[in-house]
Amino acid sequence: MSSISSQPCLSPTATRAEPFTERAADGFALGGFAWRHADTGRTRAVVIINAATSVRCRHYSRFADYLFDHGLDVITYDYRGIGESRPATLRGLNASWTDWGALDFEAMLQRAARDYPGQPIDVVAHSFGGCAVGLAASGQLIRRVVTVGAQFAYWRDYAPDTRWKMFGKWHLIMPLLTSLYGYFPGKRLGWLEDTPAGVVRDWSTPTARYEKRPSGRKLAALPFSRVKAQILAVSLTDDPFGTVAAIERLLAYFSASARTHLRLAPEDIDESEVGHFAFFRSQYQEKLWPIALNWLQKGELMAGTPGKIGIVAVHGDNSSLTSL
């Protein structure tokens, strides 16, 4: 499995980005970066990038530069407890996956609506970031979404050949270390950034339904149906997290959205591997990034896009994914 720890921690100070601090509804200070064109225009979209679990927003800086160079405004940010939004200590930090979506991503939607008035709001979401899209109360503001490997880590959805190894790593070792330290010390292990205990509880709970996760159970109702955006879900055949079952499990929650699932194999783009993290590496600027860009700009796939496509049509509460 690919590891985020092998990726460079890119500094947005070397780009056109400006740092910002935004407070969530509960007052928590969230740090991020904004790429904004000097000339405003109602036709220009602002794109919010939702990171994967415990991956710093700086990991997406080159991709944000790419979107900016193609005429889009971009916002990246860190969830509470991570990177630019990390407090002095993670011990005692009450932060969960639901907080990351309902409070932190919601704060970015509110920032986009306030600071980019009249501009379409789009989202690019990696891994859990796709789930966060459906947890914000203002999901109706979103026009288009591109997700990459988006799911919420149900262990039976993991790729069969690595399932038990992944279960041991993420559902046994991670919660055990979290109980000892009061947070998950992922950075010293080279796995992920250090992670709040509440997020670990959500991740490691072995249930197929998000509303059965610890923080999901606290919600009176899930707000996924508020999202009416055009969704493109990109998955890779060599991503042990992003199997077809995992992608479809999350897509099923977005019942009010038209959903397209693009399933890519590394050989479709003349590569030997891509995995869970590599989509956002600059080496894929020519092969993968235009897929996301075209969807954000036009809401459609380009002619000749590699891979196999499944379409989820919206028919009230009844929808089905065609075979890939």
XYZ file of C-alpha atoms in Angstrom:
324
model
C 0.000 0.000 0.000
C 1.257 3.463 -0.867
C 2.271 5.623 2.061
C 1.771 9.347 2.388
C 4.952 9.599 4.449
C 7.051 9.183 1.310
C 5.644 12.378 -0.202
C 7.345 15.762 0.126
C 5.690 18.266 2.450
C 5.221 21.038 -0.076
C 5.261 24.618 1.113
C 2.502 26.814 -0.308
C 4.789 29.784 0.328
C 6.540 28.730 -2.873
C 3.255 29.098 -4.758
C 0.709 31.883 -5.242
C -1.161 30.899 -2.061
C -1.967 33.089 0.919
C -2.376 31.610 4.411
C -5.595 32.185 6.296
C -7.312 31.273 9.547
C -11.020 30.484 9.644
C -12.995 29.731 12.786
C -15.512 26.915 12.770
C -18.934 27.356 14.368
C -17.596 26.096 17.706
C -14.731 28.604 17.630
C -11.938 26.202 16.671
C -9.270 27.941 14.548
C -8.616 26.215 11.220
C -5.567 27.013 9.127
C -5.391 26.866 5.360
C -4.236 28.474 2.113
C -6.097 30.327 -0.627
C -5.201 30.699 -4.283
C -7.214 33.639 -5.621
C -7.092 35.531 -8.895
C -6.903 39.299 -8.689
C -9.825 39.772 -11.041
C -13.135 38.499 -9.729
C -15.722 36.843 -11.888
C -18.990 35.069 -11.226
C -18.192 32.399 -13.806
C -14.961 31.371 -12.053
C -15.423 28.513 -9.620
C -13.738 28.330 -6.241
C -12.566 24.802 -5.476
C -12.290 23.504 -1.907
C -9.890 20.580 -1.492
C -10.823 18.093 1.247
C -7.837 16.056 2.378
C -7.681 12.386 3.227
C -7.658 11.362 6.888
C -4.592 12.826 8.610
C -2.950 14.039 5.404
C -1.792 17.643 5.511
C -3.305 20.097 3.073
C 0.214 20.912 1.840
C 0.207 17.526 0.087
C -2.258 19.027 -2.422
C -0.375 22.265 -3.110
C 0.902 21.384 -6.568
C -2.536 20.180 -7.601
C -3.980 23.444 -6.269
C -1.378 25.343 -8.325
C -2.507 23.392 -11.389
C -6.167 24.308 -10.856
C -5.189 27.935 -10.268
C -3.150 27.993 -13.478
C -6.278 26.828 -15.308
C -8.397 29.697 -14.072
C -9.879 28.440 -10.805
C -9.684 29.847 -7.301
C -8.668 27.239 -4.711
C -8.952 26.732 -0.960
C -6.975 24.100 0.932
C -7.202 23.619 4.684
C -6.395 21.193 7.460
C -8.985 19.505 9.627
C -8.754 20.207 13.362
C -5.777 18.427 14.900
C -3.824 18.219 11.622
C -1.101 20.407 10.108
C -2.049 24.092 10.057
C -4.960 23.331 12.412
C -3.018 21.432 15.059
C -3.148 22.748 18.647
C -0.246 22.495 21.089
C -1.310 18.986 22.122
C -3.666 16.380 20.709
C -4.284 14.778 24.085
C -7.804 15.645 25.124
C -8.745 17.090 21.715
C -12.347 16.153 21.066
C -12.298 15.751 17.290
C -14.022 13.161 15.135
C -14.716 12.472 11.499
C -18.104 14.123 11.912
C -16.431 17.231 13.337
C -14.169 17.328 10.298
C -17.182 17.394 7.988
C -19.970 19.072 9.960
C -17.739 21.783 11.473
C -14.496 22.100 9.504
C -15.654 21.527 5.928
C -18.812 23.472 6.727
C -16.606 26.399 7.768
C -14.876 26.285 4.375
C -18.219 26.265 2.553
C -19.250 29.311 4.577
C -15.920 31.001 3.803
C -16.314 30.337 0.092
C -19.874 31.677 0.059
C -18.816 34.780 2.003
C -15.511 35.645 0.339
C -16.330 34.503 -3.221
C -19.901 35.770 -3.563
C -21.757 34.513 -6.596
C -18.992 32.138 -7.692
C -19.785 28.434 -8.132
C -18.403 26.268 -5.318
C -16.788 22.973 -6.340
C -14.976 20.359 -4.276
C -12.113 17.931 -4.840
C -12.085 15.310 -2.109
C -9.558 12.600 -1.322
C -10.465 9.434 0.626
C -12.459 10.395 3.764
C -12.690 13.906 2.306
C -15.445 12.560 0.066
C -17.456 11.502 3.103
C -16.893 14.934 4.669
C -18.670 16.463 1.660
C -21.908 14.848 2.809
C -21.609 15.828 6.472
C -21.809 19.607 6.064
C -25.137 21.361 6.580
C -24.548 23.628 3.562
C -23.979 20.861 1.032
C -26.604 22.388 -1.246
C -24.092 25.134 -2.091
C -21.844 22.705 -3.981
C -22.056 22.598 -7.767
C -19.615 19.826 -8.718
C -17.493 17.286 -6.868
C -14.527 15.117 -7.833
C -13.621 12.419 -5.318
C -10.512 10.219 -5.430
C -10.546 6.889 -3.596
C -13.404 8.197 -1.436
C -14.802 5.861 1.238
C -15.040 5.575 5.033
C -12.864 2.537 5.730
C -15.205 -0.385 6.216
C -12.771 -3.261 6.633
C -14.723 -5.803 4.562
C -14.408 -3.446 1.590
C -10.602 -3.525 1.698
C -8.889 -5.353 -1.171
C -8.986 -9.116 -0.400
C -5.248 -9.678 -0.792
C -4.359 -7.055 1.849
C -7.536 -7.044 3.972
C -6.232 -8.783 7.066
C -2.949 -6.886 7.082
C -4.875 -3.628 6.831
C -7.317 -4.726 9.522
C -4.416 -5.411 11.884
C -2.776 -2.077 11.106
C -5.779 0.252 11.159
C -8.277 -1.557 13.386
C -5.997 -3.138 15.991
C -2.608 -1.398 16.187
C -3.900 2.131 15.551
C -6.588 2.096 18.301
C -4.232 0.302 20.701
C -1.549 2.977 20.341
C -4.209 5.665 20.576
C -5.365 4.292 23.922
C -1.777 4.432 25.191
C -0.880 7.925 23.948
C -4.253 9.690 23.986
C -3.914 10.235 20.216
C -2.479 8.213 17.364
C 1.288 8.928 16.972
C 1.199 8.275 13.246
C 3.940 10.696 12.286
C 6.699 8.926 14.204
C 5.622 5.651 12.589
C 5.688 7.177 9.117
C 2.068 6.170 8.525
C 0.072 9.416 8.701
C 0.057 12.668 10.621
C -0.654 12.369 14.344
C -4.403 11.869 14.655
C -7.044 12.787 17.263
C -8.493 9.916 19.255
C -12.066 10.562 18.111
C -11.079 10.155 14.478
C -9.352 6.877 15.332
C -12.509 5.627 17.040
C -14.560 6.411 13.953
C -12.054 4.790 11.579
C -11.471 1.635 13.581
C -15.121 0.842 14.376
C -15.945 -2.180 12.172
C -19.367 -1.227 10.853
C -20.625 -0.856 7.285
C -22.794 2.203 8.023
C -21.442 5.669 8.741
C -24.339 6.434 11.075
C -23.164 3.506 13.234
C -19.711 5.017 13.729
C -19.219 6.630 17.169
C -19.603 10.218 15.989
C -22.184 9.271 13.364
C -24.481 7.942 16.070
C -24.632 11.439 17.569
C -26.265 12.878 14.445
C -30.051 13.142 14.390
C -29.902 12.694 10.617
C -27.205 12.503 7.985
C -27.172 15.553 5.678
C -25.826 13.751 2.567
C -29.084 14.246 0.667
C -28.589 18.023 0.762
C -25.803 17.618 -1.784
C -27.224 17.895 -5.301
C -23.899 18.309 -7.057
C -22.642 16.440 -10.091
C -20.261 13.880 -8.591
C -17.353 12.171 -10.334
C -15.891 9.397 -8.191
C -12.451 8.312 -9.398
C -11.060 5.020 -8.129
C -7.926 3.000 -8.925
C -7.849 -0.754 -9.238
C -4.644 -0.959 -7.159
C -6.018 1.147 -4.287
C -6.650 -1.284 -1.405
C -8.997 1.215 0.258
C -10.885 2.308 -2.856
C -12.412 -0.938 -4.067
C -15.621 -0.858 -6.092
C -17.585 -1.917 -2.993
C -16.050 0.887 -0.908
C -16.662 3.575 -3.524
C -20.243 2.482 -4.130
C -20.945 2.290 -0.397
C -20.194 5.993 -0.022
C -21.830 7.011 -3.313
C -25.089 5.429 -2.173
C -25.396 8.071 0.557
C -25.532 10.893 -2.017
C -29.084 10.027 -3.044
C -29.910 13.454 -4.514
C -26.843 13.645 -6.774
C -26.124 12.306 -10.238
C -23.018 10.178 -9.736
C -20.426 8.925 -12.198
C -17.870 6.325 -11.138
C -14.665 6.229 -13.182
C -12.654 3.076 -12.479
C -9.038 3.299 -13.659
C -6.308 0.688 -13.820
C -2.675 1.864 -13.758
C -2.102 0.227 -17.122
C -4.854 2.441 -18.579
C -2.392 5.321 -18.254
C 0.757 3.276 -18.930
C 1.776 3.105 -15.282
C 2.632 0.120 -13.087
C 0.979 1.506 -9.935
C -0.924 4.505 -8.595
C -2.525 3.357 -5.352
C -4.366 5.437 -2.790
C -2.175 8.545 -2.569
C -0.384 9.073 -5.871
C -3.180 10.753 -7.871
C -2.131 14.145 -6.469
C 1.573 13.762 -7.258
C 2.793 16.100 -9.987
C 3.989 13.142 -12.076
C 0.313 12.610 -12.964
C -0.295 16.185 -14.077
C -0.633 15.137 -17.714
C -2.308 11.756 -17.235
C -4.808 12.194 -14.386
C -5.244 15.813 -13.413
C -7.033 16.827 -16.674
C -9.803 14.354 -15.796
C -10.575 16.266 -12.619
C -10.100 19.671 -14.269
C -12.510 18.946 -17.111
C -15.177 17.742 -14.679
C -14.822 20.897 -12.602
C -14.961 23.123 -15.675
C -17.640 21.336 -17.698
C -19.271 18.675 -15.542
C -18.375 15.909 -17.958
C -15.655 13.467 -18.898
C -13.446 14.212 -21.880
C -13.752 12.097 -24.987
C -11.196 9.314 -24.773
C -10.977 9.339 -20.976
C -9.325 6.047 -19.952
C -10.961 3.533 -17.639
C -14.452 2.132 -17.212
C -17.516 4.161 -16.303
C -20.520 3.477 -14.100
C -23.443 5.892 -13.888
C -25.777 6.298 -10.925
C -29.021 7.922 -12.038
C -31.197 9.835 -9.602
C -34.756 8.475 -9.328
C -36.034 9.627 -5.959
C -34.618 7.222 -3.408
C -33.982 4.485 -5.964
C -30.691 4.436 -7.841
C -28.381 1.768 -9.172
C -24.830 1.626 -10.453
C -24.281 0.064 -13.845
C -21.588 -2.603 -13.963
C -18.070 -1.347 -14.562
